[in-house]
Coordinates of C-alpha atoms in Angstrom, one line a residue:
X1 CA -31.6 -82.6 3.4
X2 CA -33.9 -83.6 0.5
X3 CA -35.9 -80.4 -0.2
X4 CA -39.8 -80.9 -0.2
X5 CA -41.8 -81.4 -3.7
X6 CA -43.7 -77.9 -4.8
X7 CA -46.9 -77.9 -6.1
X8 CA -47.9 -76.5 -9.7
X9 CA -48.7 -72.8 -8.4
X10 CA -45.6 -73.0 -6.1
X11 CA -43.3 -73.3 -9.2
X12 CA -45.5 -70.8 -11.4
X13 CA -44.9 -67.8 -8.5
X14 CA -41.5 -68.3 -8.0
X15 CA -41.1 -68.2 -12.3
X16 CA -43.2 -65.9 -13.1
X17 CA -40.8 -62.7 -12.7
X18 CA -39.5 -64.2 -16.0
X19 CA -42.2 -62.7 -17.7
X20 CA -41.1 -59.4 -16.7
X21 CA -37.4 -59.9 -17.5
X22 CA -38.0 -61.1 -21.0
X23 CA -39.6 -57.6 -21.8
X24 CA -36.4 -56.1 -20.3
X25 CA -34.5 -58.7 -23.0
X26 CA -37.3 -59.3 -25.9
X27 CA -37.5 -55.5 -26.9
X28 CA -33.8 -54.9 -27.1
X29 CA -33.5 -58.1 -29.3
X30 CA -36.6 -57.0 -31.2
X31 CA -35.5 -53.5 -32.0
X32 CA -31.7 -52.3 -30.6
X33 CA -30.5 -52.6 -34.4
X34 CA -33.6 -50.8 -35.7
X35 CA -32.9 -48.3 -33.5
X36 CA -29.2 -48.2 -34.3
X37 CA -29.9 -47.9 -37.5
X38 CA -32.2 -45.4 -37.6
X39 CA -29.5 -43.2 -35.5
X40 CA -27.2 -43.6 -38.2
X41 CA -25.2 -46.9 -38.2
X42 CA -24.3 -49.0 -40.7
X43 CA -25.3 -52.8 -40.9
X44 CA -21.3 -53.4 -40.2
X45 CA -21.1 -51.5 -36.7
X46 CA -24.1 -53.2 -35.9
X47 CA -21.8 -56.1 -34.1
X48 CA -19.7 -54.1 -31.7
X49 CA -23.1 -52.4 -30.6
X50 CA -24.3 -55.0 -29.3
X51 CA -21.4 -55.6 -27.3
X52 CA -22.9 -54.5 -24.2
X53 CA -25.1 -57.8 -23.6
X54 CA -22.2 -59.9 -23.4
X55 CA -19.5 -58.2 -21.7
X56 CA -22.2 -56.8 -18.9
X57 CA -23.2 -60.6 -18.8
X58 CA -19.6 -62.0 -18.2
X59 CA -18.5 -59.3 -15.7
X60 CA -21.8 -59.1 -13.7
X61 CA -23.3 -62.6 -13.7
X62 CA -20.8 -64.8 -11.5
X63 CA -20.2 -61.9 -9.4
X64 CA -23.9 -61.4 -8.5
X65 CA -24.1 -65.2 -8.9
X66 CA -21.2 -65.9 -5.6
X67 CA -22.6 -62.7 -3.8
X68 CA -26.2 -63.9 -3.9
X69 CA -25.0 -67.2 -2.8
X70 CA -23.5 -65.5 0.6
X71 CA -26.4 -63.3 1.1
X72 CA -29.3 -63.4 3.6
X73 CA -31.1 -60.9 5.1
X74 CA -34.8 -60.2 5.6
X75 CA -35.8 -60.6 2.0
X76 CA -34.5 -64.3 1.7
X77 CA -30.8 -65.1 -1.0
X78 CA -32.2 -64.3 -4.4
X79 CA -35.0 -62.0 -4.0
X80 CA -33.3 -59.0 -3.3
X81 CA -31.0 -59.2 -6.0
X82 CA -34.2 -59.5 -8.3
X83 CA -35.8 -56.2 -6.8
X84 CA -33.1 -54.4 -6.9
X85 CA -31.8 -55.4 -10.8
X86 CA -36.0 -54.9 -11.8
X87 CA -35.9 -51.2 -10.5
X88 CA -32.9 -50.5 -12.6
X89 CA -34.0 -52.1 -15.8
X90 CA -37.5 -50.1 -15.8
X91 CA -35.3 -47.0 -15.4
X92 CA -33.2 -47.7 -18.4
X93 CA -36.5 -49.1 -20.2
X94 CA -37.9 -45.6 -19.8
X95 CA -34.7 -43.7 -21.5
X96 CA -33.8 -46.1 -23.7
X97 CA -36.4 -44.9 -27.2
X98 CA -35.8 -41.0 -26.0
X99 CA -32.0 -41.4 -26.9
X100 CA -31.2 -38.5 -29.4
X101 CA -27.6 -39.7 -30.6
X102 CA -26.4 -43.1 -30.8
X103 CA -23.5 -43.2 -28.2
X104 CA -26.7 -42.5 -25.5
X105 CA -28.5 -45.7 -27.0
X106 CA -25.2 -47.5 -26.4
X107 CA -24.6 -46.2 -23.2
X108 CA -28.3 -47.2 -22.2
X109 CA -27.9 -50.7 -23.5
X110 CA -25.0 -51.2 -20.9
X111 CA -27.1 -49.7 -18.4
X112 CA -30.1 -52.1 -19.2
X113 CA -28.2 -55.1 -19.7
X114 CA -26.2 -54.8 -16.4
X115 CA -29.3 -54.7 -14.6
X116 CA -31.1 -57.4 -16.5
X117 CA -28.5 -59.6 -15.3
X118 CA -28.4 -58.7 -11.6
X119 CA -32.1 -59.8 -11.4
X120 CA -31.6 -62.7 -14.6
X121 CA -28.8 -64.8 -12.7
X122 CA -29.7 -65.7 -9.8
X123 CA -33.1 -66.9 -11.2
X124 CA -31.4 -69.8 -12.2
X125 CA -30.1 -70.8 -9.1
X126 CA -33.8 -69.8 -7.6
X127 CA -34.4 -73.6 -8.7
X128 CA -31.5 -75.5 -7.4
X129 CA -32.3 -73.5 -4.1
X130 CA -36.0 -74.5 -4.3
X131 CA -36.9 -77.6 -6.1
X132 CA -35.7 -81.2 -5.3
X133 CA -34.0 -82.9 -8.4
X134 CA -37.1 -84.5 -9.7
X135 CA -38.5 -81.3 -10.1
X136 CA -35.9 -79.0 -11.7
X137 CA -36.5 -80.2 -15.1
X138 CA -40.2 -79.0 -14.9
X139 CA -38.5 -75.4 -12.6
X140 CA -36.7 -74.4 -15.5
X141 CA -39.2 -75.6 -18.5
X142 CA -41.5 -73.3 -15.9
X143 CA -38.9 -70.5 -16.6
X144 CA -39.2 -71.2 -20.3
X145 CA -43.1 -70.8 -20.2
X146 CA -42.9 -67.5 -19.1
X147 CA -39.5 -66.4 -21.4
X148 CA -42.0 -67.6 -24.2
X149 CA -45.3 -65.4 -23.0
X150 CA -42.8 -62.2 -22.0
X151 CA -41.2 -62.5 -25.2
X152 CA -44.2 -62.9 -27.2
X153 CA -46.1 -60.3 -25.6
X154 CA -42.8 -58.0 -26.1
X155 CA -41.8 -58.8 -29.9
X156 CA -45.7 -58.0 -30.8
X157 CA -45.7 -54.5 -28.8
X158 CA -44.8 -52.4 -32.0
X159 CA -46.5 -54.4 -34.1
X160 CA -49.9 -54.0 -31.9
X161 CA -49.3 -50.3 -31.4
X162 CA -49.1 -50.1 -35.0
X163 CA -52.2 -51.5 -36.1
X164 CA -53.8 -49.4 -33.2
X165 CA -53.2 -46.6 -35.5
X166 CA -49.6 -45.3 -33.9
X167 CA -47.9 -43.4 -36.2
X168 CA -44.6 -41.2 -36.5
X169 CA -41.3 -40.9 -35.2
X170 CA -39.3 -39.2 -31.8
X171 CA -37.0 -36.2 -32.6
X172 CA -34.0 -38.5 -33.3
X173 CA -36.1 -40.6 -35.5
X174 CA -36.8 -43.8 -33.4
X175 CA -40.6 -45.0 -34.2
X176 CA -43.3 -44.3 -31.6
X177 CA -44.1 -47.7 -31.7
X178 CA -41.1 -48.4 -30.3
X179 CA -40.9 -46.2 -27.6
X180 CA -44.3 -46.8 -26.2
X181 CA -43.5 -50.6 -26.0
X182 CA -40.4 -50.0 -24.0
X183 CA -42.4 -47.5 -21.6
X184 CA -45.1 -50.3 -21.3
X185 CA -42.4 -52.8 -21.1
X186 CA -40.7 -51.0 -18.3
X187 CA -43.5 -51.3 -16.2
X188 CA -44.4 -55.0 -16.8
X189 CA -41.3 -55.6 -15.7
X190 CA -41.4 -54.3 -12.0
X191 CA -45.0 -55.8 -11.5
X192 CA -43.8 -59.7 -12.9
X193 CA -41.0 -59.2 -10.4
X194 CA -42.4 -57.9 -7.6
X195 CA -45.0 -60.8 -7.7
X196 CA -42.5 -63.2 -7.6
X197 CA -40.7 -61.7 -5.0
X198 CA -43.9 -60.9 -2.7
X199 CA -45.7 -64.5 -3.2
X200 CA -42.5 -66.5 -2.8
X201 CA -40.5 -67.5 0.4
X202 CA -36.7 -68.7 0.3
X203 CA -35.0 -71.7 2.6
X204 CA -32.7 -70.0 5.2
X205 CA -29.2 -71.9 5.0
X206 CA -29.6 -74.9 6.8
X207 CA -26.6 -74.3 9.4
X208 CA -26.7 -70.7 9.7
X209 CA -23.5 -70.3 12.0
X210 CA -21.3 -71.8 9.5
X211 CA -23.0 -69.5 6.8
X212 CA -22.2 -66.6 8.8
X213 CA -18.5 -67.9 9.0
X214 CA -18.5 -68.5 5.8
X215 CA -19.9 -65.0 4.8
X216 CA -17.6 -63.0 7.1
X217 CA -14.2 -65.4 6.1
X218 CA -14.9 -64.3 2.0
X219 CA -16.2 -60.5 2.5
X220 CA -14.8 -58.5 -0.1
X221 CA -14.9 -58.2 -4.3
X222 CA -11.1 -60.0 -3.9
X223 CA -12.8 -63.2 -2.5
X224 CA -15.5 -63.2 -5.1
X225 CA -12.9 -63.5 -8.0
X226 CA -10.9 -65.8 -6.2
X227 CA -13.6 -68.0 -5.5
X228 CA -14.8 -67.6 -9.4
X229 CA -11.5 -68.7 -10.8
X230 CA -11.5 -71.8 -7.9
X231 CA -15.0 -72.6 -9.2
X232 CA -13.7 -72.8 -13.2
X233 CA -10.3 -74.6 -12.2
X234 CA -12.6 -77.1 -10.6
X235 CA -15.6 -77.1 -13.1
X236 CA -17.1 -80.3 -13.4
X237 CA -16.7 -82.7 -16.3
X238 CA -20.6 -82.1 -17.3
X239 CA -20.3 -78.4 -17.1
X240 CA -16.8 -78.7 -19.5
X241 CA -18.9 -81.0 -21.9
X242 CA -21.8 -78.4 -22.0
X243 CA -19.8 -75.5 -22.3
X244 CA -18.7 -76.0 -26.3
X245 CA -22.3 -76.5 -26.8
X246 CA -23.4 -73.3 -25.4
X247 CA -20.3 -71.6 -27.2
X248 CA -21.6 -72.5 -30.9
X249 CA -25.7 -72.3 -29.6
X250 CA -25.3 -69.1 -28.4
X251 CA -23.0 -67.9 -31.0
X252 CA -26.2 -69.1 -33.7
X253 CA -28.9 -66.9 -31.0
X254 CA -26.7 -63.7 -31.4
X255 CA -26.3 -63.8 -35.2
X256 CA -30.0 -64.4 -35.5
X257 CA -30.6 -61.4 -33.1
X258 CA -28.2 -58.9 -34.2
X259 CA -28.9 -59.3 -38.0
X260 CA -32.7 -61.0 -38.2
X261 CA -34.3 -57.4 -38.1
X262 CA -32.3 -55.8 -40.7
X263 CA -32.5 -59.2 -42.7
X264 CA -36.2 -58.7 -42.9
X265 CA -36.1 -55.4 -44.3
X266 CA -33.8 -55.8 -47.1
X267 CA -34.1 -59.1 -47.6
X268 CA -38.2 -59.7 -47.6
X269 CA -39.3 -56.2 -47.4
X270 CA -36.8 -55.1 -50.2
X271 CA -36.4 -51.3 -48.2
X272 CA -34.1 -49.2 -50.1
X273 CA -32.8 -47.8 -46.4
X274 CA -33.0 -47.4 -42.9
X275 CA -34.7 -44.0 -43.3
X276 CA -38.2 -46.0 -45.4
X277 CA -41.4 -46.9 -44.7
X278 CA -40.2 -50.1 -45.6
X279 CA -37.8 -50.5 -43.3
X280 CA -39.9 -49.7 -40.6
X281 CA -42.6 -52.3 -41.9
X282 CA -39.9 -54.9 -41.7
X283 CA -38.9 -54.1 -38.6
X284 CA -42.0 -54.9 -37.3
X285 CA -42.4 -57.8 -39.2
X286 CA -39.3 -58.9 -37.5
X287 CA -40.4 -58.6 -34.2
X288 CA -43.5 -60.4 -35.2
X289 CA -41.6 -63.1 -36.3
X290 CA -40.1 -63.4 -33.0
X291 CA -43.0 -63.4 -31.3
X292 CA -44.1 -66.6 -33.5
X293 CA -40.6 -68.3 -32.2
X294 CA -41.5 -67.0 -28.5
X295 CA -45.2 -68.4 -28.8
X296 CA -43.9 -71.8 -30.0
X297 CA -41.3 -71.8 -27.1
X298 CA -44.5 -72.1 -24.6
X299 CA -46.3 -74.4 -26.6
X300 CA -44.0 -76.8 -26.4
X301 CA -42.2 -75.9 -22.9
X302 CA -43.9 -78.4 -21.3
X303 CA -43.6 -81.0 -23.6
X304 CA -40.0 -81.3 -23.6
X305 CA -39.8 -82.4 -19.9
X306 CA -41.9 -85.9 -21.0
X307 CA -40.2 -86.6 -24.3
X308 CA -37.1 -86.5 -21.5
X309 CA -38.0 -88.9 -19.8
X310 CA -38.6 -91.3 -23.0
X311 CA -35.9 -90.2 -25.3
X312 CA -33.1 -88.4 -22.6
X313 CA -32.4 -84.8 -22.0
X314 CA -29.5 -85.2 -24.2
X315 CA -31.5 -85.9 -27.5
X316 CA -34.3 -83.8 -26.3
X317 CA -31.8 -80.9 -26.7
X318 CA -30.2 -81.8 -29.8
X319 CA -33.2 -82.5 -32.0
X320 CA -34.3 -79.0 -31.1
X321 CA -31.3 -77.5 -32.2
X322 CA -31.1 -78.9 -35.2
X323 CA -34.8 -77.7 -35.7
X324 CA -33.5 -74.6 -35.0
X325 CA -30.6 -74.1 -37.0
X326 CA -33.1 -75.6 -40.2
X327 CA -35.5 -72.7 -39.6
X328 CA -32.2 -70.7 -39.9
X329 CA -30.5 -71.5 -43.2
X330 CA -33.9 -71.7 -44.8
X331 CA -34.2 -67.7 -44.6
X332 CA -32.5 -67.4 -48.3
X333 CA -35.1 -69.5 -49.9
X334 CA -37.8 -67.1 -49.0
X335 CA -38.7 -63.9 -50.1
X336 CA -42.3 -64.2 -48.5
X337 CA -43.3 -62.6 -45.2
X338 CA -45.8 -64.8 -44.5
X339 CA -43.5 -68.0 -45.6
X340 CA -40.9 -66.4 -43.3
X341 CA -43.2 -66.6 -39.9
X342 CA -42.8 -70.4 -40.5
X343 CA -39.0 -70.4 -40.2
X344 CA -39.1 -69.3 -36.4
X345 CA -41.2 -72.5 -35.7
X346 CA -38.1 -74.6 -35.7
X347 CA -36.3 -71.8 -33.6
X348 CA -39.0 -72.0 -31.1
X349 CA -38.4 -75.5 -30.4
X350 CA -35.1 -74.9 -30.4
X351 CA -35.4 -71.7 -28.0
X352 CA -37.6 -73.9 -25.5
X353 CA -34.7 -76.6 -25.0
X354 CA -31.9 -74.0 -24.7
X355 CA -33.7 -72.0 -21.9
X356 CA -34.0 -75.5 -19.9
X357 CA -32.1 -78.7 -21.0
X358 CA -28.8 -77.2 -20.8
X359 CA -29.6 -75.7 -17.0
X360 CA -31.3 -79.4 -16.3
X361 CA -28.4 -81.1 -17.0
X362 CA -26.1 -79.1 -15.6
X363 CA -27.6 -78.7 -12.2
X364 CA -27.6 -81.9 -11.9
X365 CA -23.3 -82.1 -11.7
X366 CA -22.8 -79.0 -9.3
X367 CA -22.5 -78.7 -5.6
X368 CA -25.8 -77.3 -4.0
X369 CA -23.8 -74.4 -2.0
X370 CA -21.9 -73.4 -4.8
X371 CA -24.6 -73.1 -7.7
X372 CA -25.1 -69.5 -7.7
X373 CA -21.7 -68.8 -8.6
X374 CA -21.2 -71.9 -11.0
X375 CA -24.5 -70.5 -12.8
X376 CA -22.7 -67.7 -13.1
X377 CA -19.6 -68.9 -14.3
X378 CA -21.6 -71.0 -17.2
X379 CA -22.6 -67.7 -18.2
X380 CA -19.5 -67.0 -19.8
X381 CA -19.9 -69.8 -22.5
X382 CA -22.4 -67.6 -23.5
X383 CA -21.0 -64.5 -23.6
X384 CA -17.8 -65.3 -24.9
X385 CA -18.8 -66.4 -28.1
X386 CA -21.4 -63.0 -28.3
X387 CA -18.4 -60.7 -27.5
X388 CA -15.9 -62.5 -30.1
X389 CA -18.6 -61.8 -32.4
X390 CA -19.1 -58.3 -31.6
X391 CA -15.0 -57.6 -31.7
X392 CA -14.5 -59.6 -35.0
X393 CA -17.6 -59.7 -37.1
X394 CA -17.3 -55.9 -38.6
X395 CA -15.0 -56.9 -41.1
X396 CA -16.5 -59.9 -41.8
X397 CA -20.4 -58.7 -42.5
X398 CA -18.5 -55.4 -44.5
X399 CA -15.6 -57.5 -46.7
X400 CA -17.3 -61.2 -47.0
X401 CA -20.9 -60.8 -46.4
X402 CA -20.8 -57.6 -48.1
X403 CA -23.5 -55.8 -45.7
X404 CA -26.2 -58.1 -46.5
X405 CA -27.3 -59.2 -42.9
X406 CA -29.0 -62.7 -44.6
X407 CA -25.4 -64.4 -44.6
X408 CA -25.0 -63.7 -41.0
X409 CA -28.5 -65.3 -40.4
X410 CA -27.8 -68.3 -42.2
X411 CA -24.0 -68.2 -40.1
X412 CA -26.0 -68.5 -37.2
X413 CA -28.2 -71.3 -38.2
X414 CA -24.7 -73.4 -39.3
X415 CA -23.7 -72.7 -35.5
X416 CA -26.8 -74.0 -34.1
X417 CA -26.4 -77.2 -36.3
X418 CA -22.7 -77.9 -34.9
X419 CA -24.1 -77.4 -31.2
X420 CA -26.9 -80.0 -32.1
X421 CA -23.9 -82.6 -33.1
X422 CA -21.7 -81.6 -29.7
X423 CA -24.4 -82.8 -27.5
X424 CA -23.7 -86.2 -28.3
X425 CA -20.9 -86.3 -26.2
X426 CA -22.3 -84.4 -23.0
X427 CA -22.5 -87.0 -20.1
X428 CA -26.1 -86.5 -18.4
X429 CA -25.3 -87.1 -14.6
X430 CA -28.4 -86.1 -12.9
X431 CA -30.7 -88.0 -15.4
X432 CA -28.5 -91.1 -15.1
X433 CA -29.1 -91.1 -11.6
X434 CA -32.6 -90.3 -11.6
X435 CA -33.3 -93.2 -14.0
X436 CA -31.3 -95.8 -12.2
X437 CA -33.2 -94.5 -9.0
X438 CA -36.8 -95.6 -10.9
X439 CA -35.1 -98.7 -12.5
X440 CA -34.2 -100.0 -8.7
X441 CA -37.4 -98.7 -6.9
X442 CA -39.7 -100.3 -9.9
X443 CA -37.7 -103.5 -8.7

């Protein structure tokens, strides 16, 4: 059955708990090194402390993804797995700047990102479920728009509370900055996703008896692994194509996010340590300069799908990342903080395309009862480059890159330019479809 066109404010309601879960991820990108850092850990275990992200992404994401896809109850598919992740993340959110040693940060970050996930994931599959084909393009760019104004809003929170005259430091030594913007984030949030999940409705299966079937045949964690492992034995040629992009794109986001921070204070800021003023002015220079590549990702969000249709999905997405892994290398050429806000222009755009082409395209090659759990499963080309990173980089940033987090920025930027050159070969199924549909109704 061809699902019926939304309007504008149809596709903004059921998007806008985005908002909300980009606090959840913006200030851990933002800060979780600073933090780190200022409980005591060197720039080389910086990597395997951000392992949490990844590994909670790859272990939680396809499960929630295939048990969201055999749930309904009075809250629709999706929506409850969006309350229930939202309530967990504003707990962690809370406790996360109070933590007094760093194994509690750590432990937190598991927490946070675990839950993040269980109300991230089936987001995605939100659109499939809701939109027609013609309209998942502008679903997800919709999703983009608000990762860009939660982001934003997120990456400037220290940087705001600072200039509101917010001084000093918790017992353990995290800024107060930084703790009051991951209190204020904590309840942003909640609200974004509870207005999503209030204001928007969700299609009931459309024959409910096999569902049930279906449901009662595949109770069990077992079934959800089997059916996981049937879903990547049979993973279409599309999703196969897209998957070493995501590896080397993903791969360029986490270097930028582990290491951009700490770049900013040595590099640009010239802090002697983790203990300085400096340091702490950098790292909110950092998080400023995120905001700029967050602001520029909703500027442009809803550009990309009209470029699309000129130029193709496919180049649409590999222009950008080649803007974004530009703004990248071109971090050791500047020693200028202002200079260094126009870097994370080109990340923006890049940023805008990754959060939607990639999803676009590959919705467009999966099965419509099955995309929860194939959502989830191209999660792990995200994740698996982030946790080989995590397990292998120590010795690399200590012994090669000799602690100085600027190489592993510019790493990242090389990644982002290989992805750009892998999309070439990516076969866009949904667009080819959609623009042989308009070639034979204009005739």
């Amino acid at each position: 059955m061809e699902k019926p066109k939304l309007s504008f404010w149809q596709i903004w309601n059921m998007s806008f708990g985005f908002i909300g879960i980009q606090f959840g991820w913006g200030l851990q990108l933002a800060n979780m090194s600073g933090i780190y850092s200022q409980l005591g850990a060197n720039p080389d275990e910086i990597p395997i402390l951000w392992l949490a992200g990844p590994m909670t992404g790859l272990l939680v994401q396809p499960i929630i993804g295939s048990m969201s896809d055999r749930t309904w109850n009075r809250l629709g598919r999706r929506r409850p797995y969006f309350l229930i992740g939202a309530i967990l993340s504003t707990i962690a959110l809370f406790l996360m700047p109070n933590s007094r040693f760093l194994w509690m940060a750590a432990g937190l970050l598991w927490i946070l990102d675990a839950s993040i996930n269980i109300s991230m994931e089936p987001f995605r599959a939100f659109v499939a479920d809701k939109l027609p084909e013609s309209q998942r393009t502008t679903g997800f760019v919709m999703q983009s728009f608000f990762i860009g104004i939660g982001q934003t809003v997120a990456n400037l929170l220290p940087f705001l509370f600072s200039r509101f005259g917010v001084t000093g430091t918790t017992q353990s030594g995290v800024s107060l900055t930084v703790k009051y913007s991951f209190q204020l984030g904590a309840v942003a949030f909640l609200l974004c996703v509870l207005y999503t999940v209030l204001t928007t409705k969700e299609y009931p299966p459309e024959d409910m008896a096999a569902f049930n079937k279906l449901k009662a045949e595949k109770r069990g964690l077992g079934h959800f692994f089997v059916e996981i492992l049937d879903a990547v034995k049979e993973m279409p040629a599309t999703m196969k194509q897209l998957a070493v992009v995501q590896i080397f794109t993903w791969m360029g986001l986490f270097c930028m996010w582990m290491f951009f921070g700490l770049m900013t204070s040595y590099h640009v800021f010239k802090a002697p340590d983790a203990g300085s003023e400096l340091f702490r002015k950098g790292g909110e220079w950092g998080g400023l300069c995120f905001a700029v590549y967050s602001i520029v990702c909703f500027l442009v969000a809803f550009a990309l799908p009209k470029i699309a249709f000129v130029i193709g999905r496919k180049s649409v997405h590999a222009l950008s990342l080649t803007c974004g892994g530009l703004g990248l290398l071109s971090t050791y050429l500047i020693n200028d903080q202002y200079i260094l806000l126009l870097t994370m222009v080109g990340v923006g755009i890049a940023w805008a395309s990754i959060l939607s082409m990639p999803y676009a395209i590959l919705s467009g090659s999966l099965p419509p009862n099955r995309m929860g759990v194939y959502m989830g499963v191209f999660n792990f080309f995200i994740v698996i480059p982030e946790i080989v990173a995590s397990l292998t980089f120590q010795p690399l940033v200590k012994n090669v890159f000799q602690n100085n987090p600027l190489y592993v920025v510019m790493l990242g930027g090389a990644s982002m330019l290989i992805a750009a050159l892998l999309v070439v070969r990516v076969k866009d199924v949904g667009f080819e479809k959609a623009m042989k549909n308009l070639t034979s109704a204009t005739v």
